[in-house]
Coordinates of C-alpha atoms in Angstrom, one line a residue:
M1 CA -1.8 0.9 -13.5
L2 CA -3.3 2.9 -10.5
D3 CA -5.9 0.0 -10.4
R4 CA -3.4 -2.4 -10.3
I5 CA -1.5 -0.1 -7.3
L6 CA -4.8 0.2 -5.5
R7 CA -5.6 -3.6 -5.4
T8 CA -1.9 -4.7 -4.8
L9 CA -2.0 -2.3 -1.9
W10 CA -5.1 -3.2 -0.5
K11 CA -3.8 -7.0 -0.6
T12 CA -0.7 -5.8 1.4
A13 CA -3.0 -3.7 3.9
R14 CA -5.1 -6.6 4.7
S15 CA -2.3 -8.5 6.1
S16 CA -1.8 -8.6 9.7
L17 CA 2.0 -7.6 9.3
L18 CA 0.8 -3.9 9.0
F19 CA -1.1 -3.8 12.5
R20 CA 1.8 -6.3 14.2
P21 CA 3.9 -3.6 16.7
R22 CA 7.2 -3.5 16.0
W23 CA 8.1 -4.9 19.7
F24 CA 6.2 -8.4 18.6
A25 CA 8.9 -9.1 16.2
A26 CA 11.7 -8.1 18.9
Q27 CA 10.8 -10.9 21.5
S28 CA 13.9 -12.2 22.8
A29 CA 14.9 -15.6 20.9
R30 CA 16.3 -17.5 23.8
D31 CA 12.7 -17.7 25.1
A32 CA 11.2 -18.9 21.7
T33 CA 9.8 -22.5 21.4
P34 CA 10.9 -24.3 18.2
A35 CA 7.0 -23.6 17.2
S36 CA 7.1 -19.7 17.7
Q37 CA 10.7 -20.0 16.0
G38 CA 8.9 -21.6 12.9
Q39 CA 6.2 -19.1 13.0
R40 CA 8.8 -16.1 13.2
R41 CA 10.5 -17.5 10.1
L42 CA 7.2 -17.3 8.3
I43 CA 6.4 -14.0 9.5
T44 CA 10.1 -12.9 8.2
Q45 CA 9.2 -14.6 4.5
R46 CA 5.8 -12.5 4.7
E47 CA 8.0 -9.1 5.5
H48 CA 10.3 -9.9 2.8
H49 CA 7.5 -10.6 0.4
M50 CA 5.4 -7.2 1.6
E51 CA 8.6 -5.1 1.4
A52 CA 9.3 -6.2 -2.1
T53 CA 5.8 -5.7 -3.0
L54 CA 5.6 -1.9 -1.6
T55 CA 9.1 -1.2 -3.2
S56 CA 7.4 -2.1 -6.5
I57 CA 4.5 0.0 -6.3
Y58 CA 6.8 2.8 -4.5
D59 CA 8.8 2.6 -7.9
S60 CA 5.8 2.7 -10.2
V61 CA 4.5 5.6 -8.3
W62 CA 7.8 7.7 -7.9
N63 CA 10.2 6.9 -10.9
P64 CA 8.2 8.7 -13.6
L65 CA 7.0 11.5 -11.3
V66 CA 10.4 12.6 -10.4
H67 CA 11.1 13.5 -14.0
I68 CA 7.8 14.7 -14.5
T69 CA 7.8 17.3 -11.2
L70 CA 10.7 18.6 -12.5
I71 CA 9.5 19.2 -16.4
A72 CA 6.2 20.5 -15.1
G73 CA 8.2 23.0 -13.0
I74 CA 10.4 24.1 -15.7
V75 CA 7.2 24.2 -18.0
Y76 CA 4.7 26.2 -15.8
T77 CA 7.7 28.7 -14.8
I78 CA 8.2 29.5 -18.5
A79 CA 4.0 29.8 -19.0
T80 CA 3.6 31.9 -15.8
R81 CA 7.1 34.0 -16.8
A82 CA 8.4 32.9 -13.3
V83 CA 5.1 34.1 -11.1
Q84 CA 6.9 32.7 -8.2
V85 CA 9.9 35.3 -8.5
R86 CA 8.5 38.1 -10.4
H87 CA 5.8 38.7 -7.5
L88 CA 7.5 38.1 -4.7
P89 CA 6.8 41.6 -3.0
G90 CA 3.3 40.9 -4.1
M91 CA 3.7 37.4 -2.3
L92 CA 4.3 39.3 1.3
K93 CA 1.5 41.9 0.9
C94 CA -1.1 39.2 0.0
L95 CA -0.1 37.4 2.9
F96 CA -1.5 40.0 5.3
T97 CA -4.6 41.0 3.1
G98 CA -7.6 38.6 3.0
R99 CA -9.5 38.3 6.5
E100 CA -11.1 36.0 8.4
S101 CA -14.7 35.3 7.8
D102 CA -17.7 33.2 9.0
A103 CA -17.2 30.9 5.8
G104 CA -13.4 30.9 5.4
T105 CA -9.9 31.6 6.9
S106 CA -8.0 34.5 6.6
S107 CA -5.0 34.4 4.1
F108 CA -2.5 34.1 6.8
Q109 CA -4.3 31.2 8.4
A110 CA -4.8 29.1 4.9
F111 CA -0.9 29.9 4.5
A112 CA -0.1 28.5 8.0
M113 CA -2.4 25.4 7.4
A114 CA -0.6 24.7 4.3
L115 CA 2.6 25.7 5.6
G116 CA 1.7 23.0 8.6
G117 CA 1.2 20.3 6.3
R118 CA 4.5 21.3 4.3
V119 CA 6.6 21.9 7.1
G120 CA 6.9 18.4 8.8
V121 CA 9.5 15.6 9.7
G122 CA 10.5 15.9 6.0
N123 CA 12.3 19.2 6.9
I124 CA 14.6 17.5 9.3
A125 CA 14.4 13.7 9.0
G126 CA 13.7 13.9 5.3
V127 CA 16.8 16.1 4.7
A128 CA 19.2 13.9 6.6
T129 CA 17.9 10.9 4.5
A130 CA 18.5 12.9 1.0
I131 CA 21.9 13.7 2.1
A132 CA 22.6 10.4 3.1
Y133 CA 21.5 8.9 0.1
G134 CA 22.2 10.9 -2.5
G135 CA 25.2 13.0 -1.4
P136 CA 25.7 16.6 -0.4
G137 CA 24.5 17.8 -3.8
A138 CA 20.6 16.2 -3.1
L139 CA 20.6 19.9 -1.1
F140 CA 21.0 21.7 -4.0
W141 CA 18.6 19.8 -6.2
M142 CA 16.0 19.9 -3.2
I143 CA 16.5 23.7 -3.5
A144 CA 16.0 23.8 -7.1
T145 CA 12.9 21.8 -7.5
A146 CA 11.4 24.1 -4.5
V147 CA 12.0 26.9 -6.8
L148 CA 10.5 25.4 -10.0
A149 CA 7.8 23.8 -7.7
G150 CA 6.8 27.3 -6.6
S151 CA 4.9 27.8 -9.8
S152 CA 3.1 24.3 -9.7
A153 CA 1.9 25.4 -5.9
F154 CA 0.9 28.7 -7.4
I155 CA -1.4 27.1 -10.3
E156 CA -3.1 24.5 -7.8
A157 CA -3.9 27.1 -5.1
T158 CA -5.2 29.6 -7.8
L159 CA -7.3 26.6 -9.2
G160 CA -8.4 25.6 -5.7
Q161 CA -9.9 29.1 -5.1
V162 CA -11.2 29.8 -8.8
Y163 CA -13.5 26.4 -8.4
K164 CA -14.0 26.6 -4.6
T165 CA -17.5 26.3 -3.2
K166 CA -19.2 27.0 0.1
T167 CA -20.6 24.0 1.7
E168 CA -22.1 24.2 5.4
G169 CA -21.1 27.7 5.8
E170 CA -17.4 26.7 5.0
Y171 CA -15.2 27.2 1.6
R172 CA -14.2 24.1 0.2
G173 CA -12.0 23.0 -2.5
G174 CA -9.4 21.3 -4.4
I175 CA -8.3 18.4 -6.7
P176 CA -12.0 17.0 -7.0
W177 CA -13.8 20.2 -7.6
Y178 CA -11.4 21.4 -10.1
L179 CA -11.5 18.2 -11.9
E180 CA -15.5 18.2 -12.0
K181 CA -16.1 22.3 -12.7
G182 CA -13.2 22.5 -14.7
L183 CA -12.6 19.6 -16.6
G184 CA -16.2 18.4 -16.4
L185 CA -14.7 15.0 -15.0
K186 CA -16.8 14.1 -12.4
W187 CA -16.4 10.5 -12.2
F188 CA -12.4 11.1 -12.4
A189 CA -12.9 13.8 -9.6
M190 CA -15.0 10.9 -7.3
I191 CA -12.0 8.4 -7.8
A192 CA -9.6 11.1 -7.0
A193 CA -11.4 12.2 -4.0
G194 CA -11.8 8.9 -2.6
V195 CA -7.7 8.0 -3.1
A196 CA -6.9 11.1 -1.2
A197 CA -9.2 10.7 1.8
S198 CA -7.7 7.2 2.1
C199 CA -4.2 8.2 1.7
Y200 CA -4.4 11.0 4.2
A201 CA -6.3 8.8 6.8
L202 CA -4.3 5.6 6.0
L203 CA -0.8 6.0 4.5
I204 CA 0.5 9.7 5.2
P205 CA 0.0 10.0 9.3
G206 CA 2.1 7.6 10.3
V207 CA 5.1 9.2 8.9
Q208 CA 4.8 12.2 11.3
S209 CA 3.4 10.3 14.2
S210 CA 6.3 7.6 14.0
T211 CA 9.0 10.2 13.9
I212 CA 7.3 11.8 17.0
A213 CA 7.6 8.6 19.0
S214 CA 11.2 7.8 17.8
A215 CA 12.4 11.7 18.5
F216 CA 10.7 11.0 22.3
D217 CA 11.9 8.0 22.6
S218 CA 15.7 8.6 21.9
A219 CA 15.6 12.2 23.5
F220 CA 13.6 11.3 27.0
G221 CA 13.5 7.6 27.0
V222 CA 9.5 7.6 26.5
P223 CA 8.1 4.4 25.3
Q224 CA 6.7 4.9 21.8
W225 CA 3.1 3.4 22.6
I226 CA 2.9 6.2 25.4
S227 CA 4.1 8.9 22.9
G228 CA 1.3 7.4 20.2
I229 CA -1.4 7.9 23.0
V230 CA -0.6 11.4 23.5
V231 CA -0.4 12.4 20.1
V232 CA -4.0 10.9 19.2
T233 CA -5.1 12.3 22.6
L234 CA -4.2 16.1 21.5
L235 CA -4.9 15.6 17.9
G236 CA -8.3 14.3 18.9
L237 CA -8.8 17.6 20.9
V238 CA -7.8 19.7 18.0
V239 CA -9.7 18.0 15.0
F240 CA -13.1 17.8 16.9
G241 CA -13.3 21.4 16.7
G242 CA -13.5 22.0 13.0
T243 CA -11.6 24.1 10.3
Q244 CA -11.5 27.4 12.3
R245 CA -9.8 25.7 15.3
I246 CA -7.5 23.8 13.1
A247 CA -6.6 27.2 11.2
R248 CA -6.1 29.1 14.6
V249 CA -3.6 26.5 16.2
A250 CA -1.8 26.2 12.8
E251 CA -1.3 29.9 12.7
K252 CA 0.1 30.3 16.3
V253 CA 2.4 27.2 16.1
V254 CA 3.6 26.7 12.8
P255 CA 5.4 30.3 12.6
A256 CA 6.9 30.4 15.7
M257 CA 8.2 26.6 15.6
A258 CA 9.6 27.7 12.1
A259 CA 11.2 30.7 13.8
C260 CA 12.7 28.9 16.7
Y261 CA 14.3 26.4 14.4
V262 CA 15.9 28.7 11.9
L263 CA 17.2 30.7 14.7
M264 CA 19.0 27.6 16.2
A265 CA 20.2 26.8 12.7
L266 CA 21.7 30.5 12.1
V267 CA 23.6 30.1 15.7
I268 CA 25.1 26.8 14.8
L269 CA 26.1 28.5 11.2
V270 CA 27.8 31.3 13.3
I271 CA 29.6 29.1 15.3
N272 CA 31.1 27.0 12.0
I273 CA 31.3 30.1 9.9
Q274 CA 34.7 28.9 8.5
A275 CA 33.1 25.7 7.2
I276 CA 30.4 27.2 5.1
P277 CA 32.4 28.3 1.9
E278 CA 33.6 24.3 1.9
V279 CA 29.9 23.5 2.4
V280 CA 28.9 25.6 -0.5
R281 CA 31.9 24.2 -2.5
L282 CA 30.8 20.6 -1.5
V283 CA 27.1 20.9 -2.6
M284 CA 27.7 22.5 -6.0
S285 CA 30.4 19.9 -7.1
S286 CA 28.4 17.2 -5.8
A287 CA 25.4 18.3 -7.6
F288 CA 26.7 18.6 -10.9
G289 CA 29.4 15.3 -10.5
T290 CA 32.5 17.1 -10.2
D291 CA 33.5 15.9 -6.9
A292 CA 36.3 13.7 -6.4
V293 CA 34.4 11.8 -3.7
F294 CA 30.8 12.1 -4.5
G295 CA 31.0 12.7 -8.2
G296 CA 29.6 9.4 -8.9
L297 CA 26.2 10.1 -7.1
I298 CA 24.7 13.0 -9.3
G299 CA 21.8 10.3 -10.3
A300 CA 21.0 9.7 -6.8
A301 CA 21.6 13.4 -5.9
V302 CA 18.9 14.6 -8.4
S303 CA 16.6 11.5 -7.5
W304 CA 16.8 12.0 -3.7
G305 CA 16.8 15.7 -3.7
V306 CA 13.5 15.8 -5.7
R307 CA 11.5 13.5 -3.9
R308 CA 12.3 14.6 -0.3
S309 CA 11.9 18.1 -1.8
L310 CA 8.4 17.1 -3.3
Y311 CA 7.7 15.3 0.0
S312 CA 8.7 18.0 2.2
N313 CA 7.3 20.9 0.1
V314 CA 4.6 18.7 -1.4
A315 CA 3.9 21.4 -4.0
G316 CA 2.2 19.7 -7.1
V317 CA 0.7 17.1 -4.6
G318 CA -2.3 19.4 -4.5
E319 CA -2.6 20.5 -0.7
G320 CA -2.0 24.2 -1.9
G321 CA -5.3 23.7 -3.2
Y322 CA -7.3 22.3 -0.3
A323 CA -5.7 24.9 1.9
G324 CA -5.7 28.0 -0.4
A325 CA -9.5 27.4 -1.0
A326 CA -10.5 27.8 2.7
A327 CA -9.1 31.6 2.5
S328 CA -11.3 34.5 2.3
V329 CA -9.9 36.7 -0.6
S330 CA -11.0 39.0 -3.6
H331 CA -9.1 37.4 -6.2
P332 CA -7.7 33.5 -6.3
V333 CA -4.3 34.7 -7.6
K334 CA -3.7 36.2 -4.3
Q335 CA -4.1 33.2 -2.8
G336 CA -2.1 31.3 -5.3
L337 CA 0.8 33.9 -4.4
V338 CA 0.5 33.4 -0.6
Q339 CA 1.0 29.2 -1.2
S340 CA 3.8 29.6 -3.7
F341 CA 5.7 31.5 -0.6
S342 CA 4.6 28.9 1.7
V343 CA 7.1 26.7 -0.3
Y344 CA 9.9 29.0 -0.2
I345 CA 9.4 29.0 3.8
D346 CA 9.5 25.3 3.6
T347 CA 12.4 24.3 1.6
L348 CA 14.7 27.5 1.1
L349 CA 14.7 28.3 4.8
V350 CA 13.7 25.2 6.9
C351 CA 15.2 22.5 4.9
T352 CA 18.1 24.4 3.8
A353 CA 18.8 25.3 7.4
T354 CA 18.9 21.6 8.1
G355 CA 21.0 20.8 5.4
V356 CA 23.7 23.1 6.1
M357 CA 23.5 22.1 10.1
L358 CA 24.5 18.6 9.1
L359 CA 27.4 19.5 6.4
S360 CA 28.9 22.4 8.4
T361 CA 29.2 20.1 11.4
G362 CA 29.9 16.8 9.9
A363 CA 27.1 15.0 11.4
Y364 CA 26.0 12.9 8.6
N365 CA 26.9 9.5 7.0
I366 CA 26.7 9.0 3.1
V367 CA 25.4 5.7 2.3
P368 CA 24.5 5.3 -1.2
E369 CA 22.0 2.3 -1.7
G370 CA 23.4 -0.8 -3.0
R371 CA 27.1 0.6 -2.5
P372 CA 29.8 1.1 -0.2
A373 CA 29.5 3.7 2.4
L374 CA 31.4 6.5 1.3
V375 CA 31.2 8.7 4.6
Q376 CA 30.7 7.4 8.2
N377 CA 31.3 10.4 10.3
L378 CA 28.4 8.9 12.6
P379 CA 29.1 5.1 12.8
G380 CA 26.1 3.1 13.8
V381 CA 23.3 6.0 13.6
E382 CA 20.8 5.5 11.0
P383 CA 19.9 8.5 8.5
G384 CA 17.1 10.6 10.1
E385 CA 16.3 12.9 12.7
A386 CA 19.1 11.5 14.7
F387 CA 21.7 13.3 12.5
T388 CA 20.2 16.8 13.3
Q389 CA 20.4 15.9 16.9
E390 CA 24.1 15.1 16.5
A391 CA 24.7 18.4 14.7
V392 CA 22.9 20.2 17.8
N393 CA 25.2 18.4 20.1
M394 CA 28.3 19.1 18.2
A395 CA 27.6 22.8 18.0
F396 CA 27.2 22.6 22.1
P397 CA 29.6 20.3 23.2
G398 CA 28.9 19.1 26.8
L399 CA 25.2 20.4 26.9
N400 CA 23.6 17.5 25.0
I401 CA 21.1 19.5 24.1
G402 CA 20.3 18.1 20.4
S403 CA 18.1 15.3 21.4
G404 CA 15.6 17.2 23.3
F405 CA 15.3 20.1 20.7
V406 CA 14.9 18.1 17.7
A407 CA 12.3 16.2 19.5
I408 CA 10.2 19.3 20.5
A409 CA 10.9 20.8 17.1
I410 CA 9.6 17.5 15.5
F411 CA 6.5 17.4 17.6
F412 CA 5.1 20.7 16.6
F413 CA 6.6 20.2 13.0
A414 CA 4.7 17.2 12.8
F415 CA 1.7 17.4 15.0
T416 CA 0.5 20.3 13.0
S417 CA 1.0 18.3 9.6
L418 CA -1.1 16.1 11.2
L419 CA -3.9 18.4 11.6
T420 CA -3.7 19.5 8.1
Y421 CA -3.8 16.0 6.9
F422 CA -7.2 15.5 8.6
Y423 CA -8.4 18.8 7.2
F424 CA -7.3 17.6 3.6
G425 CA -8.8 14.3 4.2
L426 CA -12.0 15.9 5.3
T427 CA -12.3 18.2 2.4
N428 CA -12.4 15.3 0.2
I429 CA -14.9 13.6 2.2
V430 CA -17.1 16.6 1.9
Y431 CA -16.9 16.4 -1.6
L432 CA -18.0 13.2 -1.7
T433 CA -20.6 13.2 0.8
G434 CA -21.8 17.1 0.9
S435 CA -21.0 17.2 4.5
A436 CA -18.6 17.6 7.1
R437 CA -20.6 15.9 10.1
G438 CA -22.1 12.8 8.7
V439 CA -20.9 9.0 9.5
P440 CA -18.0 9.0 6.9
A441 CA -16.4 12.1 8.3
R442 CA -16.5 10.5 11.8
V443 CA -14.9 7.6 10.4
L444 CA -12.5 9.6 8.8
Q445 CA -11.4 10.9 12.3
A446 CA -11.4 7.7 14.0
V447 CA -9.2 6.2 11.0
V448 CA -6.8 9.3 11.4
L449 CA -6.6 8.8 15.0
L450 CA -5.7 5.0 14.4
S451 CA -3.4 5.4 12.0
A452 CA -1.4 8.3 13.8
F453 CA -1.2 5.8 16.8
L454 CA -0.2 2.8 14.6
G455 CA 2.6 4.7 13.0
T456 CA 4.1 4.8 16.6
V457 CA 4.6 1.2 16.9
R458 CA 5.2 0.4 13.2
S459 CA 8.8 0.2 11.6
T460 CA 10.2 3.5 10.3
E461 CA 11.0 1.8 6.9
L462 CA 7.0 0.8 6.6
V463 CA 5.6 3.8 7.6
W464 CA 7.9 6.2 5.3
Q465 CA 7.6 3.8 2.3
L466 CA 3.6 3.9 3.0
G467 CA 3.8 7.8 3.3
D468 CA 5.7 8.2 0.1
I469 CA 3.1 6.0 -1.8
G470 CA 0.1 7.9 -0.2
Y471 CA 1.9 11.0 -1.5
G472 CA 2.8 9.7 -5.1
L473 CA -1.2 8.7 -5.7
I474 CA -2.4 12.0 -4.9
A475 CA 0.3 14.0 -6.8
W476 CA -0.7 11.8 -9.9
F477 CA -4.2 13.0 -9.8
N478 CA -3.3 16.7 -9.3
M479 CA -0.4 16.7 -11.6
I480 CA -2.9 15.5 -14.4
A481 CA -5.8 18.0 -13.3
I482 CA -3.2 21.1 -13.0
A483 CA -1.7 20.3 -16.2
L484 CA -4.8 20.4 -18.3
L485 CA -6.1 23.5 -16.5
L486 CA -3.0 25.4 -17.1
P487 CA -4.7 28.1 -19.3
T488 CA -7.5 28.9 -16.6
A489 CA -4.8 29.3 -14.1
L490 CA -2.9 31.9 -16.5
R491 CA -6.3 33.6 -17.4
A492 CA -6.8 34.3 -14.0
L493 CA -3.0 35.7 -13.8
R494 CA -3.7 37.9 -16.7
D495 CA -6.8 39.2 -15.2
Y496 CA -5.1 39.9 -11.5
E497 CA -2.2 41.6 -13.6
R498 CA -4.5 43.7 -15.7
Q499 CA -6.2 45.2 -12.6
Q500 CA -2.9 45.9 -11.2
K501 CA -1.8 47.9 -13.8
E502 CA -5.1 49.8 -13.4
G503 CA -4.2 50.6 -10.3
L504 CA -7.0 48.4 -9.0
D505 CA -7.1 46.2 -5.6
P506 CA -8.0 43.0 -7.7
V507 CA -11.5 41.7 -7.7
F508 CA -12.6 38.4 -9.7
D509 CA -15.1 38.7 -12.0
P510 CA -15.0 34.7 -14.0
V511 CA -17.3 36.0 -17.0
K512 CA -14.4 38.9 -17.4
A513 CA -11.4 36.9 -17.1
G514 CA -13.0 34.3 -19.6
I515 CA -13.3 31.4 -17.2
K516 CA -16.0 29.1 -17.1
G517 CA -17.3 26.8 -13.8
A518 CA -16.2 29.2 -11.2
T519 CA -19.9 28.9 -9.9
F520 CA -19.0 30.2 -6.3
W521 CA -17.7 33.4 -7.9
E522 CA -20.2 33.9 -10.6
E523 CA -22.9 33.9 -7.6
R524 CA -21.0 36.2 -5.7
E525 CA -20.5 38.7 -8.7
S526 CA -24.4 38.5 -9.5
L527 CA -25.2 39.4 -5.7
T528 CA -22.6 42.2 -6.0
R529 CA -24.3 43.5 -9.1
S530 CA -27.9 43.2 -7.7

């Protein structure tokens, strides 16, 4: 199935439609010649064909993945005895213990890099989309999925640390490494690395840059192609500086912007405090199909809640493994706990803040797919960041600050996501070639920058669909890997908890933990003993 999906995607990508700016199709009809009108009809037919093809790919990737994600979260939560809940105090302690080294980042920097990938436009536009198509109950399922997904984030980050390596003086790890070292499937690891590098370079960046351009166009009237040039220029200045520069930018920008955004949400909640009980009732009743208006949307609420939650916190997609492996820690479980905590920050804090802002101010429409609109509080406003902009404007009538605030928030959230996408793509190139400085790495840099620019001049629907497909493809590889390597993660967790009970600061010895293939840790332990 994967081979068929990739072939279809490649045929679609070769179509000029992917590289046709949205303003080309918007040329005035009154200036068109009969020949150009005929050409436009042909282009329209191609658009419909491409849309149908991408929808088919999207459904093939995501329809089973929604159920697998929920089931996996439940299984991993049971298997780890709810590690994402039991070790919550330890997560905060581990967040500030690992220190930056010449080869690796600090625990907090790795946390910020992962959070930079998690906290993006999905926290603003994605939440609005979930509510618009799945009803208020989608917010509950986003939160529920995040709590369960904390266990998936723990496992992938722990495995990333267990099987990491040191290449060109930097720690690297993630999906390909634990497929090869943990399962002995080098051929499968090569395919996974190739797919992940392609998706992070070609399919995923456009979502972030497109939303930046759309938000700045709406807020400040900046032409979208200009936003694209600015984003690409700033992105280039950072990505050419290497892993340490990416980590340091993420370390400073992500926590500050998340704090400002949540603070704004808290102010709006205080202003609309009387609406909070009704918001809670509406979310819960809609989530379980008992609401008189939204009761029939329970299936859509689950589907959209799970999809948008996974797209936002990307737990189970494998990003926690890439980011977690970069950290300098004494035991893999420490970074597993840190990455699990980042899921809480992303969904339970930032996404919930967005959802409650929208529902408490009434800044939303409910437009189920294939059904008549149930709520039209914002006539003519498309689902996305515009909902959040209107929520801020409603909270501060007359000031008209919503568009500007949301545009700035989106820029910082989306820009740090672009940085981490480049790092994740480069990590896969390092696995394939053994170097972050060769020609393939330079090609990756160019493709990421090009994809980011093209995202600003493509249709929003197209870039979101491509981004979803990219995440889904990577998630399939990672879900298979972490399911098969669950026993390894559990051995690492037992070893960590055993040392904690003995009053020790846990230090990882793979031999004592009964884990094979952790060559980096084996060599480190050997040097320590000698």
